[in-house]
Amino acid sequence: MHLPRHWVWRQFVPLVLLTVLLLVIIWSTRDEFSAKTEQKQSRVHYLAAWEKRMLNTRRLAQMPHLPNDETQAEDYQLVDHLNHEKNRDAFTFKVVNGSLRMEAEVAEIRALNATRMLQQAQVRRRMQKVCKERKPFSSLSKWEREYVLRHLIVDDKYQLLYCYVPKVGCANWKRVFNTLYGDVSNSDDIIKVDHKSMHFLSTYTEREIEYRLQNYFKFMFVRHPLDRLLSAYRNKFGEHFAMFEKRYGVYIVQNFRPNPPKSPKGDDVTFAEFLDYVASTKSEKLNEHWSPYLDLCEPCHVSYDFVGYYEDFDGDVNFILEALKLDDIVHYPKKQAYYKSLSKEEKLKFVHEVPNSTLKKLTKRLATDYKLFAYPVDSIDG
């Protein structure tokens, strides 16, 4: 049967036009689609890089202590990209740890943690510079070695080494370790910390000690040295602990007070006298609550993977627990209800009562602590 020519024209021309239109649309969106695909792949690449570098505990623990320029450049590129990610306008949702969160919020958290990672690299470089030449652990004297080993708490299950420093949140960190040990299910349930329940590195054999120092994740926390000493003074002498007054207070009054009484009780030690005592006493004679960081943790002989700061305590604590994938297992306890911190003005009142000569002597005594952790000698944090 012969079809009329006009009928064929009417049937097929629209189909051809529609096909051409679709081809034009596909061609015009090709570049945009390619760009979005490339952007998505780029985002996945950088976020995956962050996951690999931040959440893999072995990778984090084995990071070089003095990153080369190439590594630093890669870190800065990563931070720049993640900062761009968190500021983009389009928000999409994704599943993270079983819950829905905005991808931009996730990128922001990762960017902040990547920045913290850079800060830690700076801390390690500064420690390397101050220590000049990191000496082997075996070069420590018998007293130095035994002292630091008694302050390194071990968790073999999660491969952790924590150097506890009194007056820098160590009681709650011990509660965390009690929870990791399985002694309790909730770190908040521990009212009084049992120091004897800790697993200390000093109880291990030489071979076990060496292995853990080389392979475990090692961390410590610090605060402004003068701020820490004020906290120790207020706690042990301000709250009148009889043992400290009898053992240390009497000695301080007798040796660091002009015209001391014949039979001092040690219950009225001033902050200035206490600082004079710390500045003038050999390391072996100091109590751990006011021992220098250099003696407590030996940062020039132990290569710490992370140094947390009391001044950014919550952020650093959360970072460690998340980076080590422990945040779903344990949380850092809240401060005790009785704890009352001083304002900066209140702290300065204590410091202003101390003679400049004593402060200079103390600064000289703790010079390495100040330099190691970049604390200014003429300030005290609030």
mmCIF file of C-alpha atoms in Angstrom:
data_model
loop_
_atom_site.group_PDB
_atom_site.id
_atom_site.type_symbol
_atom_site.label_atom_id
_atom_site.label_comp_id
_atom_site.label_asym_id
_atom_site.label_seq_id
_atom_site.Cartn_x
_atom_site.Cartn_y
_atom_site.Cartn_z
ATOM 1 C CA MET A 1 0.000 0.000 0.000
ATOM 2 C CA HIS A 2 1.319 3.425 -0.960
ATOM 3 C CA LEU A 3 1.293 6.036 1.857
ATOM 4 C CA PRO A 4 0.775 9.686 1.033
ATOM 5 C CA ARG A 5 3.951 11.765 1.227
ATOM 6 C CA HIS A 6 2.422 14.364 3.553
ATOM 7 C CA TRP A 7 1.440 11.644 6.010
ATOM 8 C CA VAL A 8 5.038 10.357 6.231
ATOM 9 C CA TRP A 9 6.285 13.906 6.780
ATOM 10 C CA ARG A 10 3.882 14.459 9.646
ATOM 11 C CA GLN A 11 4.804 11.186 11.379
ATOM 12 C CA PHE A 12 8.592 11.144 11.167
ATOM 13 C CA VAL A 13 9.705 14.770 11.239
ATOM 14 C CA PRO A 14 8.577 15.345 14.868
ATOM 15 C CA LEU A 15 10.383 12.157 15.873
ATOM 16 C CA VAL A 16 13.584 13.366 14.227
ATOM 17 C CA LEU A 17 13.284 16.792 15.857
ATOM 18 C CA LEU A 18 12.721 15.214 19.265
ATOM 19 C CA THR A 19 15.802 13.041 18.799
ATOM 20 C CA VAL A 20 17.928 16.040 17.829
ATOM 21 C CA LEU A 21 16.648 17.995 20.847
ATOM 22 C CA LEU A 22 17.552 15.161 23.214
ATOM 23 C CA LEU A 23 21.033 14.950 21.720
ATOM 24 C CA VAL A 24 21.518 18.694 22.205
ATOM 25 C CA ILE A 25 20.385 18.482 25.848
ATOM 26 C CA ILE A 26 22.680 15.539 26.538
ATOM 27 C CA TRP A 27 25.617 17.297 24.885
ATOM 28 C CA SER A 28 25.037 20.532 26.812
ATOM 29 C CA THR A 29 24.855 18.797 30.196
ATOM 30 C CA ARG A 30 27.844 16.548 29.552
ATOM 31 C CA ASP A 31 30.394 19.045 30.890
ATOM 32 C CA GLU A 32 28.298 19.834 33.967
ATOM 33 C CA PHE A 33 27.800 16.149 34.702
ATOM 34 C CA SER A 34 31.514 15.494 34.229
ATOM 35 C CA ALA A 35 32.385 18.376 36.582
ATOM 36 C CA LYS A 36 29.995 17.113 39.269
ATOM 37 C CA THR A 37 31.369 13.604 38.926
ATOM 38 C CA GLU A 38 34.924 14.896 39.216
ATOM 39 C CA GLN A 39 33.962 17.026 42.238
ATOM 40 C CA LYS A 40 32.280 14.064 43.904
ATOM 41 C CA GLN A 41 35.296 11.846 43.238
ATOM 42 C CA SER A 42 37.570 14.582 44.588
ATOM 43 C CA ARG A 43 35.473 14.911 47.744
ATOM 44 C CA VAL A 44 35.432 11.159 48.246
ATOM 45 C CA HIS A 45 39.197 11.069 47.702
ATOM 46 C CA TYR A 46 39.950 13.715 50.312
ATOM 47 C CA LEU A 47 37.463 12.457 52.882
ATOM 48 C CA ALA A 48 38.803 8.937 52.394
ATOM 49 C CA ALA A 49 42.317 10.318 52.861
ATOM 50 C CA TRP A 50 41.232 11.900 56.126
ATOM 51 C CA GLU A 51 39.625 8.653 57.295
ATOM 52 C CA LYS A 52 42.816 6.787 56.524
ATOM 53 C CA ARG A 53 45.070 9.280 58.292
ATOM 54 C CA MET A 54 42.884 10.160 61.252
ATOM 55 C CA LEU A 55 40.851 7.089 62.210
ATOM 56 C CA ASN A 56 43.428 4.376 61.625
ATOM 57 C CA THR A 57 45.183 4.182 64.986
ATOM 58 C CA ARG A 58 48.236 2.384 63.673
ATOM 59 C CA ARG A 59 48.755 4.989 60.938
ATOM 60 C CA LEU A 60 48.315 7.781 63.475
ATOM 61 C CA ALA A 61 50.712 6.194 65.943
ATOM 62 C CA GLN A 62 53.366 5.654 63.306
ATOM 63 C CA MET A 63 53.306 9.169 61.870
ATOM 64 C CA PRO A 64 56.831 10.570 61.499
ATOM 65 C CA HIS A 65 57.804 12.885 64.333
ATOM 66 C CA LEU A 66 59.354 15.399 61.995
ATOM 67 C CA PRO A 67 57.179 15.526 58.827
ATOM 68 C CA ASN A 68 58.963 16.507 55.629
ATOM 69 C CA ASP A 69 57.841 19.393 53.451
ATOM 70 C CA GLU A 70 55.921 17.106 51.100
ATOM 71 C CA THR A 71 53.875 15.675 53.965
ATOM 72 C CA GLN A 72 53.169 19.133 55.371
ATOM 73 C CA ALA A 73 52.095 20.416 51.948
ATOM 74 C CA GLU A 74 49.712 17.482 51.614
ATOM 75 C CA ASP A 75 48.274 18.224 55.069
ATOM 76 C CA TYR A 76 47.672 21.891 54.254
ATOM 77 C CA GLN A 77 46.053 20.949 50.932
ATOM 78 C CA LEU A 78 43.792 18.561 52.798
ATOM 79 C CA VAL A 79 42.772 21.224 55.328
ATOM 80 C CA ASP A 80 42.107 23.802 52.596
ATOM 81 C CA HIS A 81 39.921 21.385 50.693
ATOM 82 C CA LEU A 82 37.964 20.348 53.766
ATOM 83 C CA ASN A 83 37.441 23.966 54.784
ATOM 84 C CA HIS A 84 36.009 24.545 51.297
ATOM 85 C CA GLU A 85 33.785 21.503 51.735
ATOM 86 C CA LYS A 86 32.255 22.762 54.955
ATOM 87 C CA ASN A 87 31.364 26.142 53.415
ATOM 88 C CA ARG A 88 29.644 25.028 50.242
ATOM 89 C CA ASP A 89 26.003 26.080 49.756
ATOM 90 C CA ALA A 90 24.425 22.780 48.727
ATOM 91 C CA PHE A 91 23.765 20.467 51.679
ATOM 92 C CA THR A 92 23.242 16.761 51.178
ATOM 93 C CA PHE A 93 22.564 14.062 53.718
ATOM 94 C CA LYS A 94 24.587 10.920 54.205
ATOM 95 C CA VAL A 95 24.715 8.113 56.752
ATOM 96 C CA VAL A 96 27.532 8.479 59.287
ATOM 97 C CA ASN A 97 27.947 5.935 62.094
ATOM 98 C CA GLY A 98 24.352 4.858 61.627
ATOM 99 C CA SER A 99 22.807 8.320 61.963
ATOM 100 C CA LEU A 100 21.870 11.018 59.468
ATOM 101 C CA ARG A 101 24.038 14.114 59.569
ATOM 102 C CA MET A 102 24.626 16.910 57.096
ATOM 103 C CA GLU A 103 27.662 16.208 54.988
ATOM 104 C CA ALA A 104 28.814 19.786 55.531
ATOM 105 C CA GLU A 105 28.809 19.225 59.296
ATOM 106 C CA VAL A 106 30.880 16.078 58.862
ATOM 107 C CA ALA A 107 33.335 17.969 56.670
ATOM 108 C CA GLU A 108 33.593 20.700 59.308
ATOM 109 C CA ILE A 109 34.439 18.191 62.017
ATOM 110 C CA ARG A 110 37.019 16.597 59.780
ATOM 111 C CA ALA A 111 38.524 19.946 58.878
ATOM 112 C CA LEU A 112 38.888 20.858 62.555
ATOM 113 C CA ASN A 113 40.515 17.518 63.303
ATOM 114 C CA ALA A 114 42.862 17.868 60.339
ATOM 115 C CA THR A 115 43.850 21.277 61.736
ATOM 116 C CA ARG A 116 44.464 19.671 65.132
ATOM 117 C CA MET A 117 46.606 17.117 63.360
ATOM 118 C CA LEU A 118 48.754 19.921 61.968
ATOM 119 C CA GLN A 119 49.043 21.449 65.433
ATOM 120 C CA GLN A 120 50.360 18.141 66.737
ATOM 121 C CA ALA A 121 52.960 18.063 63.972
ATOM 122 C CA GLN A 122 54.069 21.511 65.150
ATOM 123 C CA VAL A 123 54.234 20.283 68.745
ATOM 124 C CA ARG A 124 56.452 17.369 67.724
ATOM 125 C CA ARG A 125 58.750 19.605 65.690
ATOM 126 C CA ARG A 126 59.101 22.018 68.598
ATOM 127 C CA MET A 127 59.849 19.186 71.023
ATOM 128 C CA GLN A 128 62.409 17.834 68.579
ATOM 129 C CA LYS A 129 64.057 21.251 68.427
ATOM 130 C CA VAL A 130 64.091 21.783 72.199
ATOM 131 C CA CYS A 131 65.394 18.295 72.861
ATOM 132 C CA LYS A 132 67.972 18.907 70.086
ATOM 133 C CA GLU A 133 68.918 15.267 69.809
ATOM 134 C CA ARG A 134 66.388 12.740 71.017
ATOM 135 C CA LYS A 135 68.310 10.299 73.176
ATOM 136 C CA PRO A 136 67.401 6.623 73.513
ATOM 137 C CA PHE A 137 65.275 5.577 76.470
ATOM 138 C CA SER A 138 68.121 3.397 77.689
ATOM 139 C CA SER A 139 70.261 6.503 78.335
ATOM 140 C CA LEU A 140 68.094 7.568 81.301
ATOM 141 C CA SER A 141 69.473 7.230 84.801
ATOM 142 C CA LYS A 142 68.001 4.566 87.063
ATOM 143 C CA TRP A 143 65.887 7.107 88.948
ATOM 144 C CA GLU A 144 64.687 8.854 85.768
ATOM 145 C CA ARG A 145 63.745 5.565 84.161
ATOM 146 C CA GLU A 146 61.871 4.199 87.174
ATOM 147 C CA TYR A 147 60.055 7.507 87.691
ATOM 148 C CA VAL A 148 58.657 7.752 84.167
ATOM 149 C CA LEU A 149 57.767 4.042 84.020
ATOM 150 C CA ARG A 150 55.683 4.511 87.172
ATOM 151 C CA HIS A 151 53.730 7.246 85.390
ATOM 152 C CA LEU A 152 53.008 5.406 82.141
ATOM 153 C CA ILE A 153 49.625 3.667 82.297
ATOM 154 C CA VAL A 154 49.154 0.749 79.901
ATOM 155 C CA ASP A 155 46.151 -0.665 78.080
ATOM 156 C CA ASP A 156 47.217 -3.731 76.101
ATOM 157 C CA LYS A 157 43.832 -4.365 74.479
ATOM 158 C CA TYR A 158 43.778 -0.976 72.769
ATOM 159 C CA GLN A 159 47.564 -0.554 72.710
ATOM 160 C CA LEU A 160 47.721 2.696 74.675
ATOM 161 C CA LEU A 161 50.363 4.352 76.847
ATOM 162 C CA TYR A 162 49.236 7.359 78.857
ATOM 163 C CA CYS A 163 51.675 9.383 80.947
ATOM 164 C CA TYR A 164 49.566 10.721 83.774
ATOM 165 C CA VAL A 165 50.408 14.196 85.052
ATOM 166 C CA PRO A 166 48.777 15.182 88.370
ATOM 167 C CA LYS A 167 46.608 18.327 88.183
ATOM 168 C CA VAL A 168 46.015 17.938 84.430
ATOM 169 C CA GLY A 169 42.862 15.838 84.471
ATOM 170 C CA CYS A 170 44.642 12.583 85.249
ATOM 171 C CA ALA A 171 42.068 11.298 87.772
ATOM 172 C CA ASN A 172 39.378 11.186 85.107
ATOM 173 C CA TRP A 173 41.751 9.634 82.600
ATOM 174 C CA LYS A 174 42.319 6.870 85.152
ATOM 175 C CA ARG A 175 38.534 6.432 85.273
ATOM 176 C CA VAL A 176 38.611 6.055 81.488
ATOM 177 C CA PHE A 177 41.264 3.332 81.766
ATOM 178 C CA ASN A 178 39.269 1.554 84.481
ATOM 179 C CA THR A 179 36.371 1.447 82.042
ATOM 180 C CA LEU A 180 38.574 0.167 79.211
ATOM 181 C CA TYR A 181 39.894 -2.523 81.554
ATOM 182 C CA GLY A 182 36.303 -3.660 82.083
ATOM 183 C CA ASP A 183 36.302 -2.838 85.801
ATOM 184 C CA VAL A 184 33.160 -0.723 85.345
ATOM 185 C CA SER A 185 30.709 -0.126 82.503
ATOM 186 C CA ASN A 186 30.504 3.648 82.955
ATOM 187 C CA SER A 187 33.404 5.947 83.836
ATOM 188 C CA ASP A 188 31.021 8.227 85.754
ATOM 189 C CA ASP A 189 30.305 5.397 88.223
ATOM 190 C CA ILE A 190 33.793 5.592 89.746
ATOM 191 C CA ILE A 191 33.678 7.917 92.737
ATOM 192 C CA LYS A 192 37.214 7.395 94.027
ATOM 193 C CA VAL A 193 40.007 6.325 91.708
ATOM 194 C CA ASP A 194 41.939 3.241 92.773
ATOM 195 C CA HIS A 195 45.520 4.030 91.776
ATOM 196 C CA LYS A 196 46.558 0.433 92.412
ATOM 197 C CA SER A 197 44.112 -0.854 89.789
ATOM 198 C CA MET A 198 46.127 0.788 86.999
ATOM 199 C CA HIS A 199 48.508 -1.243 84.838
ATOM 200 C CA PHE A 200 51.845 0.569 84.911
ATOM 201 C CA LEU A 201 54.694 0.053 82.468
ATOM 202 C CA SER A 202 57.076 -0.410 85.405
ATOM 203 C CA THR A 203 55.553 -3.874 86.027
ATOM 204 C CA TYR A 204 56.575 -5.212 82.601
ATOM 205 C CA THR A 205 59.784 -6.934 81.520
ATOM 206 C CA GLU A 206 62.514 -5.077 79.636
ATOM 207 C CA ARG A 207 61.485 -6.617 76.335
ATOM 208 C CA GLU A 208 57.794 -5.830 76.930
ATOM 209 C CA ILE A 209 58.633 -2.237 77.860
ATOM 210 C CA GLU A 210 60.669 -1.697 74.704
ATOM 211 C CA TYR A 211 57.945 -3.167 72.504
ATOM 212 C CA ARG A 212 55.220 -0.974 73.991
ATOM 213 C CA LEU A 213 57.314 2.186 73.789
ATOM 214 C CA GLN A 214 57.910 1.530 70.106
ATOM 215 C CA ASN A 215 54.462 0.328 69.036
ATOM 216 C CA TYR A 216 51.736 1.671 71.341
ATOM 217 C CA PHE A 217 49.934 4.990 70.951
ATOM 218 C CA LYS A 218 51.557 7.309 73.520
ATOM 219 C CA PHE A 219 49.952 10.481 74.818
ATOM 220 C CA MET A 220 50.111 12.989 77.671
ATOM 221 C CA PHE A 221 48.405 16.232 78.725
ATOM 222 C CA VAL A 222 49.981 19.476 79.922
ATOM 223 C CA ARG A 223 48.905 22.899 81.204
ATOM 224 C CA HIS A 224 50.674 26.175 81.955
ATOM 225 C CA PRO A 225 53.367 25.200 84.524
ATOM 226 C CA LEU A 226 52.521 28.038 86.919
ATOM 227 C CA ASP A 227 48.806 27.326 86.612
ATOM 228 C CA ARG A 228 49.446 23.667 87.459
ATOM 229 C CA LEU A 229 51.552 24.575 90.501
ATOM 230 C CA LEU A 230 48.812 26.888 91.755
ATOM 231 C CA SER A 231 46.289 24.073 91.398
ATOM 232 C CA ALA A 232 48.554 21.707 93.338
ATOM 233 C CA TYR A 233 49.134 24.311 96.065
ATOM 234 C CA ARG A 234 45.413 25.040 96.499
ATOM 235 C CA ASN A 235 44.610 21.329 96.603
ATOM 236 C CA LYS A 236 47.282 20.027 98.946
ATOM 237 C CA PHE A 237 47.822 23.062 101.216
ATOM 238 C CA GLY A 238 44.692 25.131 100.717
ATOM 239 C CA GLU A 239 42.458 22.168 101.543
ATOM 240 C CA HIS A 240 44.761 21.194 104.435
ATOM 241 C CA PHE A 241 45.780 17.640 103.662
ATOM 242 C CA ALA A 242 47.420 16.579 106.925
ATOM 243 C CA MET A 243 49.930 14.271 105.232
ATOM 244 C CA PHE A 244 51.174 17.016 102.896
ATOM 245 C CA GLU A 245 51.317 19.606 105.674
ATOM 246 C CA LYS A 246 53.328 17.299 107.909
ATOM 247 C CA ARG A 247 55.635 15.903 105.230
ATOM 248 C CA TYR A 248 56.171 19.000 103.082
ATOM 249 C CA GLY A 249 54.592 21.985 104.829
ATOM 250 C CA VAL A 250 56.778 21.824 107.926
ATOM 251 C CA TYR A 251 59.926 21.537 105.799
ATOM 252 C CA ILE A 252 58.891 24.459 103.570
ATOM 253 C CA VAL A 253 58.209 26.780 106.497
ATOM 254 C CA GLN A 254 61.445 25.828 108.228
ATOM 255 C CA ASN A 255 63.604 26.366 105.138
ATOM 256 C CA PHE A 256 61.869 29.012 103.037
ATOM 257 C CA ARG A 257 60.355 31.429 105.560
ATOM 258 C CA PRO A 258 62.417 34.187 107.175
ATOM 259 C CA ASN A 259 62.397 33.764 110.953
ATOM 260 C CA PRO A 260 60.237 30.596 111.047
ATOM 261 C CA PRO A 261 58.570 29.482 114.294
ATOM 262 C CA LYS A 262 60.366 26.877 116.391
ATOM 263 C CA SER A 263 57.724 24.213 115.907
ATOM 264 C CA PRO A 264 55.810 24.918 112.657
ATOM 265 C CA LYS A 265 52.714 22.892 111.866
ATOM 266 C CA GLY A 266 53.025 23.352 108.114
ATOM 267 C CA ASP A 267 49.384 24.431 107.790
ATOM 268 C CA ASP A 268 50.072 28.014 106.743
ATOM 269 C CA VAL A 269 52.456 27.659 103.774
ATOM 270 C CA THR A 270 52.184 30.645 101.433
ATOM 271 C CA PHE A 271 52.169 30.303 97.654
ATOM 272 C CA ALA A 272 55.437 32.240 97.439
ATOM 273 C CA GLU A 273 57.116 29.861 99.917
ATOM 274 C CA PHE A 274 55.790 26.865 97.993
ATOM 275 C CA LEU A 275 57.171 28.157 94.681
ATOM 276 C CA ASP A 276 60.519 28.941 96.280
ATOM 277 C CA TYR A 277 60.649 25.367 97.534
ATOM 278 C CA VAL A 278 59.827 23.896 94.084
ATOM 279 C CA ALA A 279 62.400 26.127 92.376
ATOM 280 C CA SER A 280 65.143 25.175 94.871
ATOM 281 C CA THR A 281 64.590 21.429 95.299
ATOM 282 C CA LYS A 282 66.147 18.589 93.332
ATOM 283 C CA SER A 283 63.859 16.458 91.166
ATOM 284 C CA GLU A 284 64.315 13.347 93.303
ATOM 285 C CA LYS A 285 62.884 15.180 96.326
ATOM 286 C CA LEU A 286 59.770 16.619 94.672
ATOM 287 C CA ASN A 287 56.302 15.121 94.951
ATOM 288 C CA GLU A 288 54.690 14.089 91.658
ATOM 289 C CA HIS A 289 52.019 16.777 92.027
ATOM 290 C CA TRP A 290 54.624 19.454 91.378
ATOM 291 C CA SER A 291 57.309 17.549 89.484
ATOM 292 C CA PRO A 292 58.244 19.047 86.092
ATOM 293 C CA TYR A 293 56.871 17.461 82.911
ATOM 294 C CA LEU A 294 60.449 16.730 81.941
ATOM 295 C CA ASP A 295 60.802 14.366 84.912
ATOM 296 C CA LEU A 296 57.291 12.899 84.939
ATOM 297 C CA CYS A 297 57.035 11.911 81.264
ATOM 298 C CA GLU A 298 60.547 12.328 79.807
ATOM 299 C CA PRO A 299 59.306 13.828 76.496
ATOM 300 C CA CYS A 300 62.881 14.013 75.203
ATOM 301 C CA HIS A 301 63.244 10.240 75.566
ATOM 302 C CA VAL A 302 59.702 9.028 74.845
ATOM 303 C CA SER A 303 58.271 9.850 71.407
ATOM 304 C CA TYR A 304 54.721 10.890 72.254
ATOM 305 C CA ASP A 305 52.200 10.653 69.427
ATOM 306 C CA PHE A 306 49.883 13.226 70.971
ATOM 307 C CA VAL A 307 50.270 16.029 73.516
ATOM 308 C CA GLY A 308 46.966 17.434 74.746
ATOM 309 C CA TYR A 309 46.572 20.873 76.264
ATOM 310 C CA TYR A 310 44.499 21.707 79.325
ATOM 311 C CA GLU A 311 43.634 25.023 77.691
ATOM 312 C CA ASP A 312 41.772 23.097 74.938
ATOM 313 C CA PHE A 313 41.035 20.082 77.070
ATOM 314 C CA ASP A 314 37.583 19.035 75.819
ATOM 315 C CA GLY A 315 38.594 19.329 72.174
ATOM 316 C CA ASP A 316 41.794 17.325 72.632
ATOM 317 C CA VAL A 317 40.077 14.632 74.717
ATOM 318 C CA ASN A 318 37.305 14.169 72.167
ATOM 319 C CA PHE A 319 39.850 14.085 69.361
ATOM 320 C CA ILE A 320 41.820 11.248 70.965
ATOM 321 C CA LEU A 321 38.750 9.144 71.778
ATOM 322 C CA GLU A 322 37.345 9.608 68.264
ATOM 323 C CA ALA A 323 40.672 9.066 66.497
ATOM 324 C CA LEU A 324 41.238 5.832 68.428
ATOM 325 C CA LYS A 325 37.602 4.756 67.851
ATOM 326 C CA LEU A 326 36.937 4.629 71.579
ATOM 327 C CA ASP A 327 34.165 7.246 71.694
ATOM 328 C CA ASP A 328 31.478 4.537 71.394
ATOM 329 C CA ILE A 329 33.100 2.532 74.199
ATOM 330 C CA VAL A 330 33.948 5.128 76.835
ATOM 331 C CA HIS A 331 33.565 8.839 77.525
ATOM 332 C CA TYR A 332 35.658 11.212 79.561
ATOM 333 C CA PRO A 333 33.827 11.861 82.871
ATOM 334 C CA LYS A 334 32.406 15.224 83.813
ATOM 335 C CA LYS A 335 34.227 17.373 86.352
ATOM 336 C CA GLN A 336 33.385 16.550 89.943
ATOM 337 C CA ALA A 337 30.652 18.681 91.498
ATOM 338 C CA TYR A 338 32.984 19.996 94.199
ATOM 339 C CA TYR A 339 35.540 21.266 91.660
ATOM 340 C CA LYS A 340 35.741 25.043 91.465
ATOM 341 C CA SER A 341 38.211 26.670 89.124
ATOM 342 C CA LEU A 342 39.634 30.134 89.684
ATOM 343 C CA SER A 343 39.142 33.047 87.351
ATOM 344 C CA LYS A 344 42.177 34.638 85.746
ATOM 345 C CA GLU A 345 41.898 37.582 88.140
ATOM 346 C CA GLU A 346 41.851 35.280 91.168
ATOM 347 C CA LYS A 347 44.929 33.455 89.905
ATOM 348 C CA LEU A 348 46.778 36.693 89.331
ATOM 349 C CA LYS A 349 46.177 37.685 92.965
ATOM 350 C CA PHE A 350 48.202 34.646 94.024
ATOM 351 C CA VAL A 351 50.968 35.395 91.529
ATOM 352 C CA HIS A 352 51.245 39.079 92.477
ATOM 353 C CA GLU A 353 52.127 38.051 96.025
ATOM 354 C CA VAL A 354 55.201 36.177 94.776
ATOM 355 C CA PRO A 355 58.505 38.116 94.625
ATOM 356 C CA ASN A 356 59.962 38.578 91.151
ATOM 357 C CA SER A 357 63.159 36.889 92.277
ATOM 358 C CA THR A 358 61.201 33.731 93.121
ATOM 359 C CA LEU A 359 59.337 33.787 89.799
ATOM 360 C CA LYS A 360 62.609 34.171 87.897
ATOM 361 C CA LYS A 361 64.155 31.281 89.809
ATOM 362 C CA LEU A 362 61.089 29.132 89.113
ATOM 363 C CA THR A 363 61.105 30.021 85.419
ATOM 364 C CA LYS A 364 64.745 28.974 85.194
ATOM 365 C CA ARG A 365 63.949 25.719 87.019
ATOM 366 C CA LEU A 366 61.093 24.920 84.621
ATOM 367 C CA ALA A 367 62.656 26.442 81.504
ATOM 368 C CA THR A 368 62.516 23.206 79.506
ATOM 369 C CA ASP A 369 58.840 22.666 80.339
ATOM 370 C CA TYR A 370 58.001 26.168 79.125
ATOM 371 C CA LYS A 371 59.977 25.703 75.901
ATOM 372 C CA LEU A 372 58.799 22.178 75.130
ATOM 373 C CA PHE A 373 55.125 23.127 75.135
ATOM 374 C CA ALA A 374 55.434 26.783 74.039
ATOM 375 C CA TYR A 375 54.033 28.367 77.186
ATOM 376 C CA PRO A 376 54.776 32.080 77.743
ATOM 377 C CA VAL A 377 56.675 32.701 80.962
ATOM 378 C CA ASP A 378 54.889 35.973 81.705
ATOM 379 C CA SER A 379 51.286 34.790 81.694
ATOM 380 C CA ILE A 380 48.917 32.420 83.430
ATOM 381 C CA ASP A 381 45.782 31.178 81.701
ATOM 382 C CA GLY A 382 42.356 31.653 83.147
#
